mmCIF file of C-alpha atoms in Angstrom:
data_model
loop_
_atom_site.group_PDB
_atom_site.id
_atom_site.type_symbol
_atom_site.label_atom_id
_atom_site.label_comp_id
_atom_site.label_asym_id
_atom_site.label_seq_id
_atom_site.Cartn_x
_atom_site.Cartn_y
_atom_site.Cartn_z
ATOM 1 C CA MET B 14 -0.010 0.072 0.222
ATOM 2 C CA LYS B 15 1.483 3.573 -1.004
ATOM 3 C CA PRO B 16 1.752 5.999 1.592
ATOM 4 C CA GLN B 17 -0.335 8.488 -0.330
ATOM 5 C CA SER B 18 -3.263 5.554 -0.274
ATOM 6 C CA GLY B 19 -6.053 7.096 1.789
ATOM 7 C CA VAL B 20 -6.599 4.186 3.927
ATOM 8 C CA PHE B 21 -3.030 3.871 4.711
ATOM 9 C CA GLY B 22 -2.798 7.360 5.723
ATOM 10 C CA ILE B 23 -5.895 6.972 8.005
ATOM 11 C CA LEU B 24 -4.391 3.591 9.944
ATOM 12 C CA PHE B 25 -0.968 5.175 10.062
ATOM 13 C CA VAL B 26 -2.433 8.582 11.768
ATOM 14 C CA ALA B 27 -4.890 6.643 13.842
ATOM 15 C CA PHE B 28 -2.243 4.152 14.930
ATOM 16 C CA PHE B 29 -0.012 6.792 16.318
ATOM 17 C CA VAL B 30 -2.966 8.548 17.912
ATOM 18 C CA VAL B 31 -3.831 5.806 19.822
ATOM 19 C CA LEU B 32 -0.142 4.875 20.710
ATOM 20 C CA ALA B 33 0.209 8.440 22.127
ATOM 21 C CA ARG B 34 -2.943 8.182 24.330
ATOM 22 C CA ALA B 35 -1.980 4.742 25.542
ATOM 23 C CA LEU B 36 1.369 5.932 26.771
ATOM 24 C CA ALA B 37 -0.150 8.732 28.309
ATOM 25 C CA TRP B 38 -2.399 6.609 30.115
ATOM 26 C CA VAL B 39 0.546 3.975 30.965
ATOM 27 C CA VAL B 40 2.276 7.321 32.406
ATOM 28 C CA ARG B 41 -0.665 8.448 34.338
ATOM 29 C CA GLU B 42 -1.511 4.975 35.902
ATOM 30 C CA HIS B 43 1.829 3.090 36.140
ATOM 31 C CA THR B 44 4.791 5.371 36.605
ATOM 32 C CA ALA B 45 6.057 8.115 38.878
ATOM 33 C CA LEU B 46 6.185 10.789 36.165
ATOM 34 C CA THR B 47 4.096 13.788 36.438
ATOM 35 C CA LEU B 48 1.466 14.591 33.985
ATOM 36 C CA VAL B 49 1.474 18.822 33.059
ATOM 37 C CA CYS B 50 -1.628 20.213 31.577
ATOM 38 C CA ASN B 51 -0.342 22.437 29.054
ATOM 39 C CA ASP B 52 -3.163 25.122 28.577
ATOM 40 C CA PHE B 53 -1.153 27.076 26.139
ATOM 41 C CA GLY B 54 -0.495 26.658 22.286
ATOM 42 C CA ALA B 55 2.847 25.921 20.283
ATOM 43 C CA LEU B 56 5.670 27.083 21.984
ATOM 44 C CA SER B 57 3.639 27.996 25.044
ATOM 45 C CA LEU B 58 2.205 30.974 23.431
ATOM 46 C CA ALA B 59 -0.934 32.153 25.584
ATOM 47 C CA LEU B 60 -4.071 31.899 23.211
ATOM 48 C CA PRO B 61 -7.456 31.192 23.751
ATOM 49 C CA ALA B 62 -8.106 27.281 23.314
ATOM 50 C CA ALA B 63 -10.736 27.928 20.629
ATOM 51 C CA LEU B 64 -8.436 29.899 18.536
ATOM 52 C CA VAL B 65 -5.560 27.139 18.970
ATOM 53 C CA ALA B 66 -8.025 24.450 17.997
ATOM 54 C CA SER B 67 -9.082 26.255 14.821
ATOM 55 C CA VAL B 68 -5.531 26.787 13.723
ATOM 56 C CA SER B 69 -4.755 23.415 14.186
ATOM 57 C CA VAL B 70 -7.701 22.035 12.225
ATOM 58 C CA VAL B 71 -6.467 24.412 9.342
ATOM 59 C CA VAL B 72 -2.984 23.349 9.802
ATOM 60 C CA GLY B 73 -4.220 19.860 9.738
ATOM 61 C CA ILE B 74 -5.823 20.539 6.300
ATOM 62 C CA PHE B 75 -2.828 21.785 4.904
ATOM 63 C CA PHE B 76 -1.136 18.842 6.045
ATOM 64 C CA VAL B 77 -3.522 16.077 4.544
ATOM 65 C CA ARG B 78 -3.312 18.036 1.225
ATOM 66 C CA ALA B 79 0.413 18.211 1.288
ATOM 67 C CA TRP B 80 0.750 14.651 1.991
ATOM 68 C CA TYR B 81 -1.577 13.665 -0.519
ATOM 69 C CA LYS B 82 0.131 15.577 -3.092
ATOM 70 C CA GLU B 83 3.823 14.323 -2.235
ATOM 71 C CA SER B 84 5.227 11.623 -4.579
ATOM 72 C CA ASP B 85 8.408 10.830 -2.307
ATOM 73 C CA THR B 86 7.570 8.077 0.160
ATOM 74 C CA PHE B 87 10.072 9.491 2.868
ATOM 75 C CA SER B 88 8.591 13.033 2.800
ATOM 76 C CA SER B 89 4.927 11.351 2.590
ATOM 77 C CA PHE B 90 5.761 9.630 5.710
ATOM 78 C CA ALA B 91 6.872 12.949 7.590
ATOM 79 C CA TRP B 92 3.670 14.542 6.487
ATOM 80 C CA LEU B 93 1.999 11.547 8.076
ATOM 81 C CA PHE B 94 3.749 11.922 11.303
ATOM 82 C CA LEU B 95 2.970 15.684 11.663
ATOM 83 C CA LEU B 96 -0.619 14.613 11.045
ATOM 84 C CA ALA B 97 -0.330 12.111 13.880
ATOM 85 C CA GLY B 98 1.318 14.401 16.521
ATOM 86 C CA GLY B 99 -1.029 17.607 15.353
ATOM 87 C CA MET B 100 -4.258 15.065 15.679
ATOM 88 C CA SER B 101 -3.127 13.710 18.731
ATOM 89 C CA ASN B 102 -2.664 16.971 20.564
ATOM 90 C CA LEU B 103 -5.894 18.477 19.255
ATOM 91 C CA PHE B 104 -7.573 15.324 20.433
ATOM 92 C CA GLU B 105 -6.304 16.131 23.889
ATOM 93 C CA ARG B 106 -6.976 19.743 23.650
ATOM 94 C CA VAL B 107 -10.870 19.070 22.607
ATOM 95 C CA VAL B 108 -11.089 16.304 25.159
ATOM 96 C CA PHE B 109 -9.224 17.340 28.294
ATOM 97 C CA GLY B 110 -8.957 21.268 27.362
ATOM 98 C CA CYS B 111 -5.375 21.003 27.591
ATOM 99 C CA VAL B 112 -2.454 18.887 25.994
ATOM 100 C CA LEU B 113 -0.898 16.373 28.737
ATOM 101 C CA ASP B 114 2.977 16.881 28.986
ATOM 102 C CA TYR B 115 4.754 14.050 30.744
ATOM 103 C CA ILE B 116 8.406 13.961 29.611
ATOM 104 C CA PRO B 117 10.774 16.059 31.028
ATOM 105 C CA LEU B 118 13.580 17.599 29.162
ATOM 106 C CA PHE B 119 16.586 18.795 31.165
ATOM 107 C CA ARG B 120 14.156 20.480 33.772
ATOM 108 C CA LEU B 121 13.588 23.135 31.397
ATOM 109 C CA THR B 122 10.248 22.080 29.607
ATOM 110 C CA MET B 123 8.006 19.053 29.491
ATOM 111 C CA PHE B 124 6.720 17.242 26.183
ATOM 112 C CA ASN B 125 4.785 14.168 25.090
ATOM 113 C CA VAL B 126 5.054 11.664 22.442
ATOM 114 C CA ALA B 127 2.748 13.513 20.224
ATOM 115 C CA ASP B 128 5.289 16.431 20.303
ATOM 116 C CA LEU B 129 8.025 13.449 19.176
ATOM 117 C CA PHE B 130 5.780 12.961 16.238
ATOM 118 C CA LEU B 131 5.825 16.518 15.464
ATOM 119 C CA THR B 132 9.458 16.904 15.552
ATOM 120 C CA ILE B 133 10.054 13.819 13.605
ATOM 121 C CA GLY B 134 7.781 15.000 10.757
ATOM 122 C CA VAL B 135 9.536 18.507 10.685
ATOM 123 C CA PHE B 136 13.187 16.884 10.833
ATOM 124 C CA GLY B 137 11.890 14.744 7.931
ATOM 125 C CA LEU B 138 10.808 17.395 5.928
ATOM 126 C CA LEU B 139 13.871 19.543 6.386
ATOM 127 C CA TRP B 140 16.182 16.465 5.776
ATOM 128 C CA ARG B 141 14.256 16.134 2.428
ATOM 129 C CA TRP B 142 14.053 19.686 1.499
ATOM 130 C CA TYR B 143 18.042 20.039 2.288
ATOM 131 C CA ASP B 144 18.508 16.895 0.253
ATOM 132 C CA ARG B 145 16.403 18.351 -2.805
ATOM 133 C CA ARG B 146 18.352 21.480 -2.936
ATOM 134 C CA GLY B 147 21.251 19.517 -3.526
ATOM 135 C CA ILE B 148 23.334 21.036 -0.905
ATOM 136 C CA LYS B 149 26.334 18.379 -0.229
ATOM 137 C CA THR B 150 27.792 18.270 3.708
ATOM 138 C CA GLU B 151 31.287 17.588 3.951
ATOM 139 C CA GLN B 152 32.252 14.062 4.963
#
């Protein structure tokens, strides 16, 4: 099944959204890690929840269109990781009113698995963009 297939995309995103939710449940029920309710938007910007949710939906639509148009398998997976992370965070924001963060990063900030998916997607797209430009790194 091609990564551009609608069924594949739905299953991929659904799997990773369920995985992110399951990991949050395991952390809440079975570890000593603390769940932090992040009421803010990306980069901890204090924005109204309705605005953050609305922007998330619009960006999600853009991601779906970009993923569907993508001809490169590597980039398709990067878009799917972006969709999975975004949909997982949007789900938490709608259901809980905030995003539940539980992984501490050097005592500076907290993040969750959905944020990791978003990071994988961004780095994947940057890697492909860098590669497509033909910029060579010294070895």
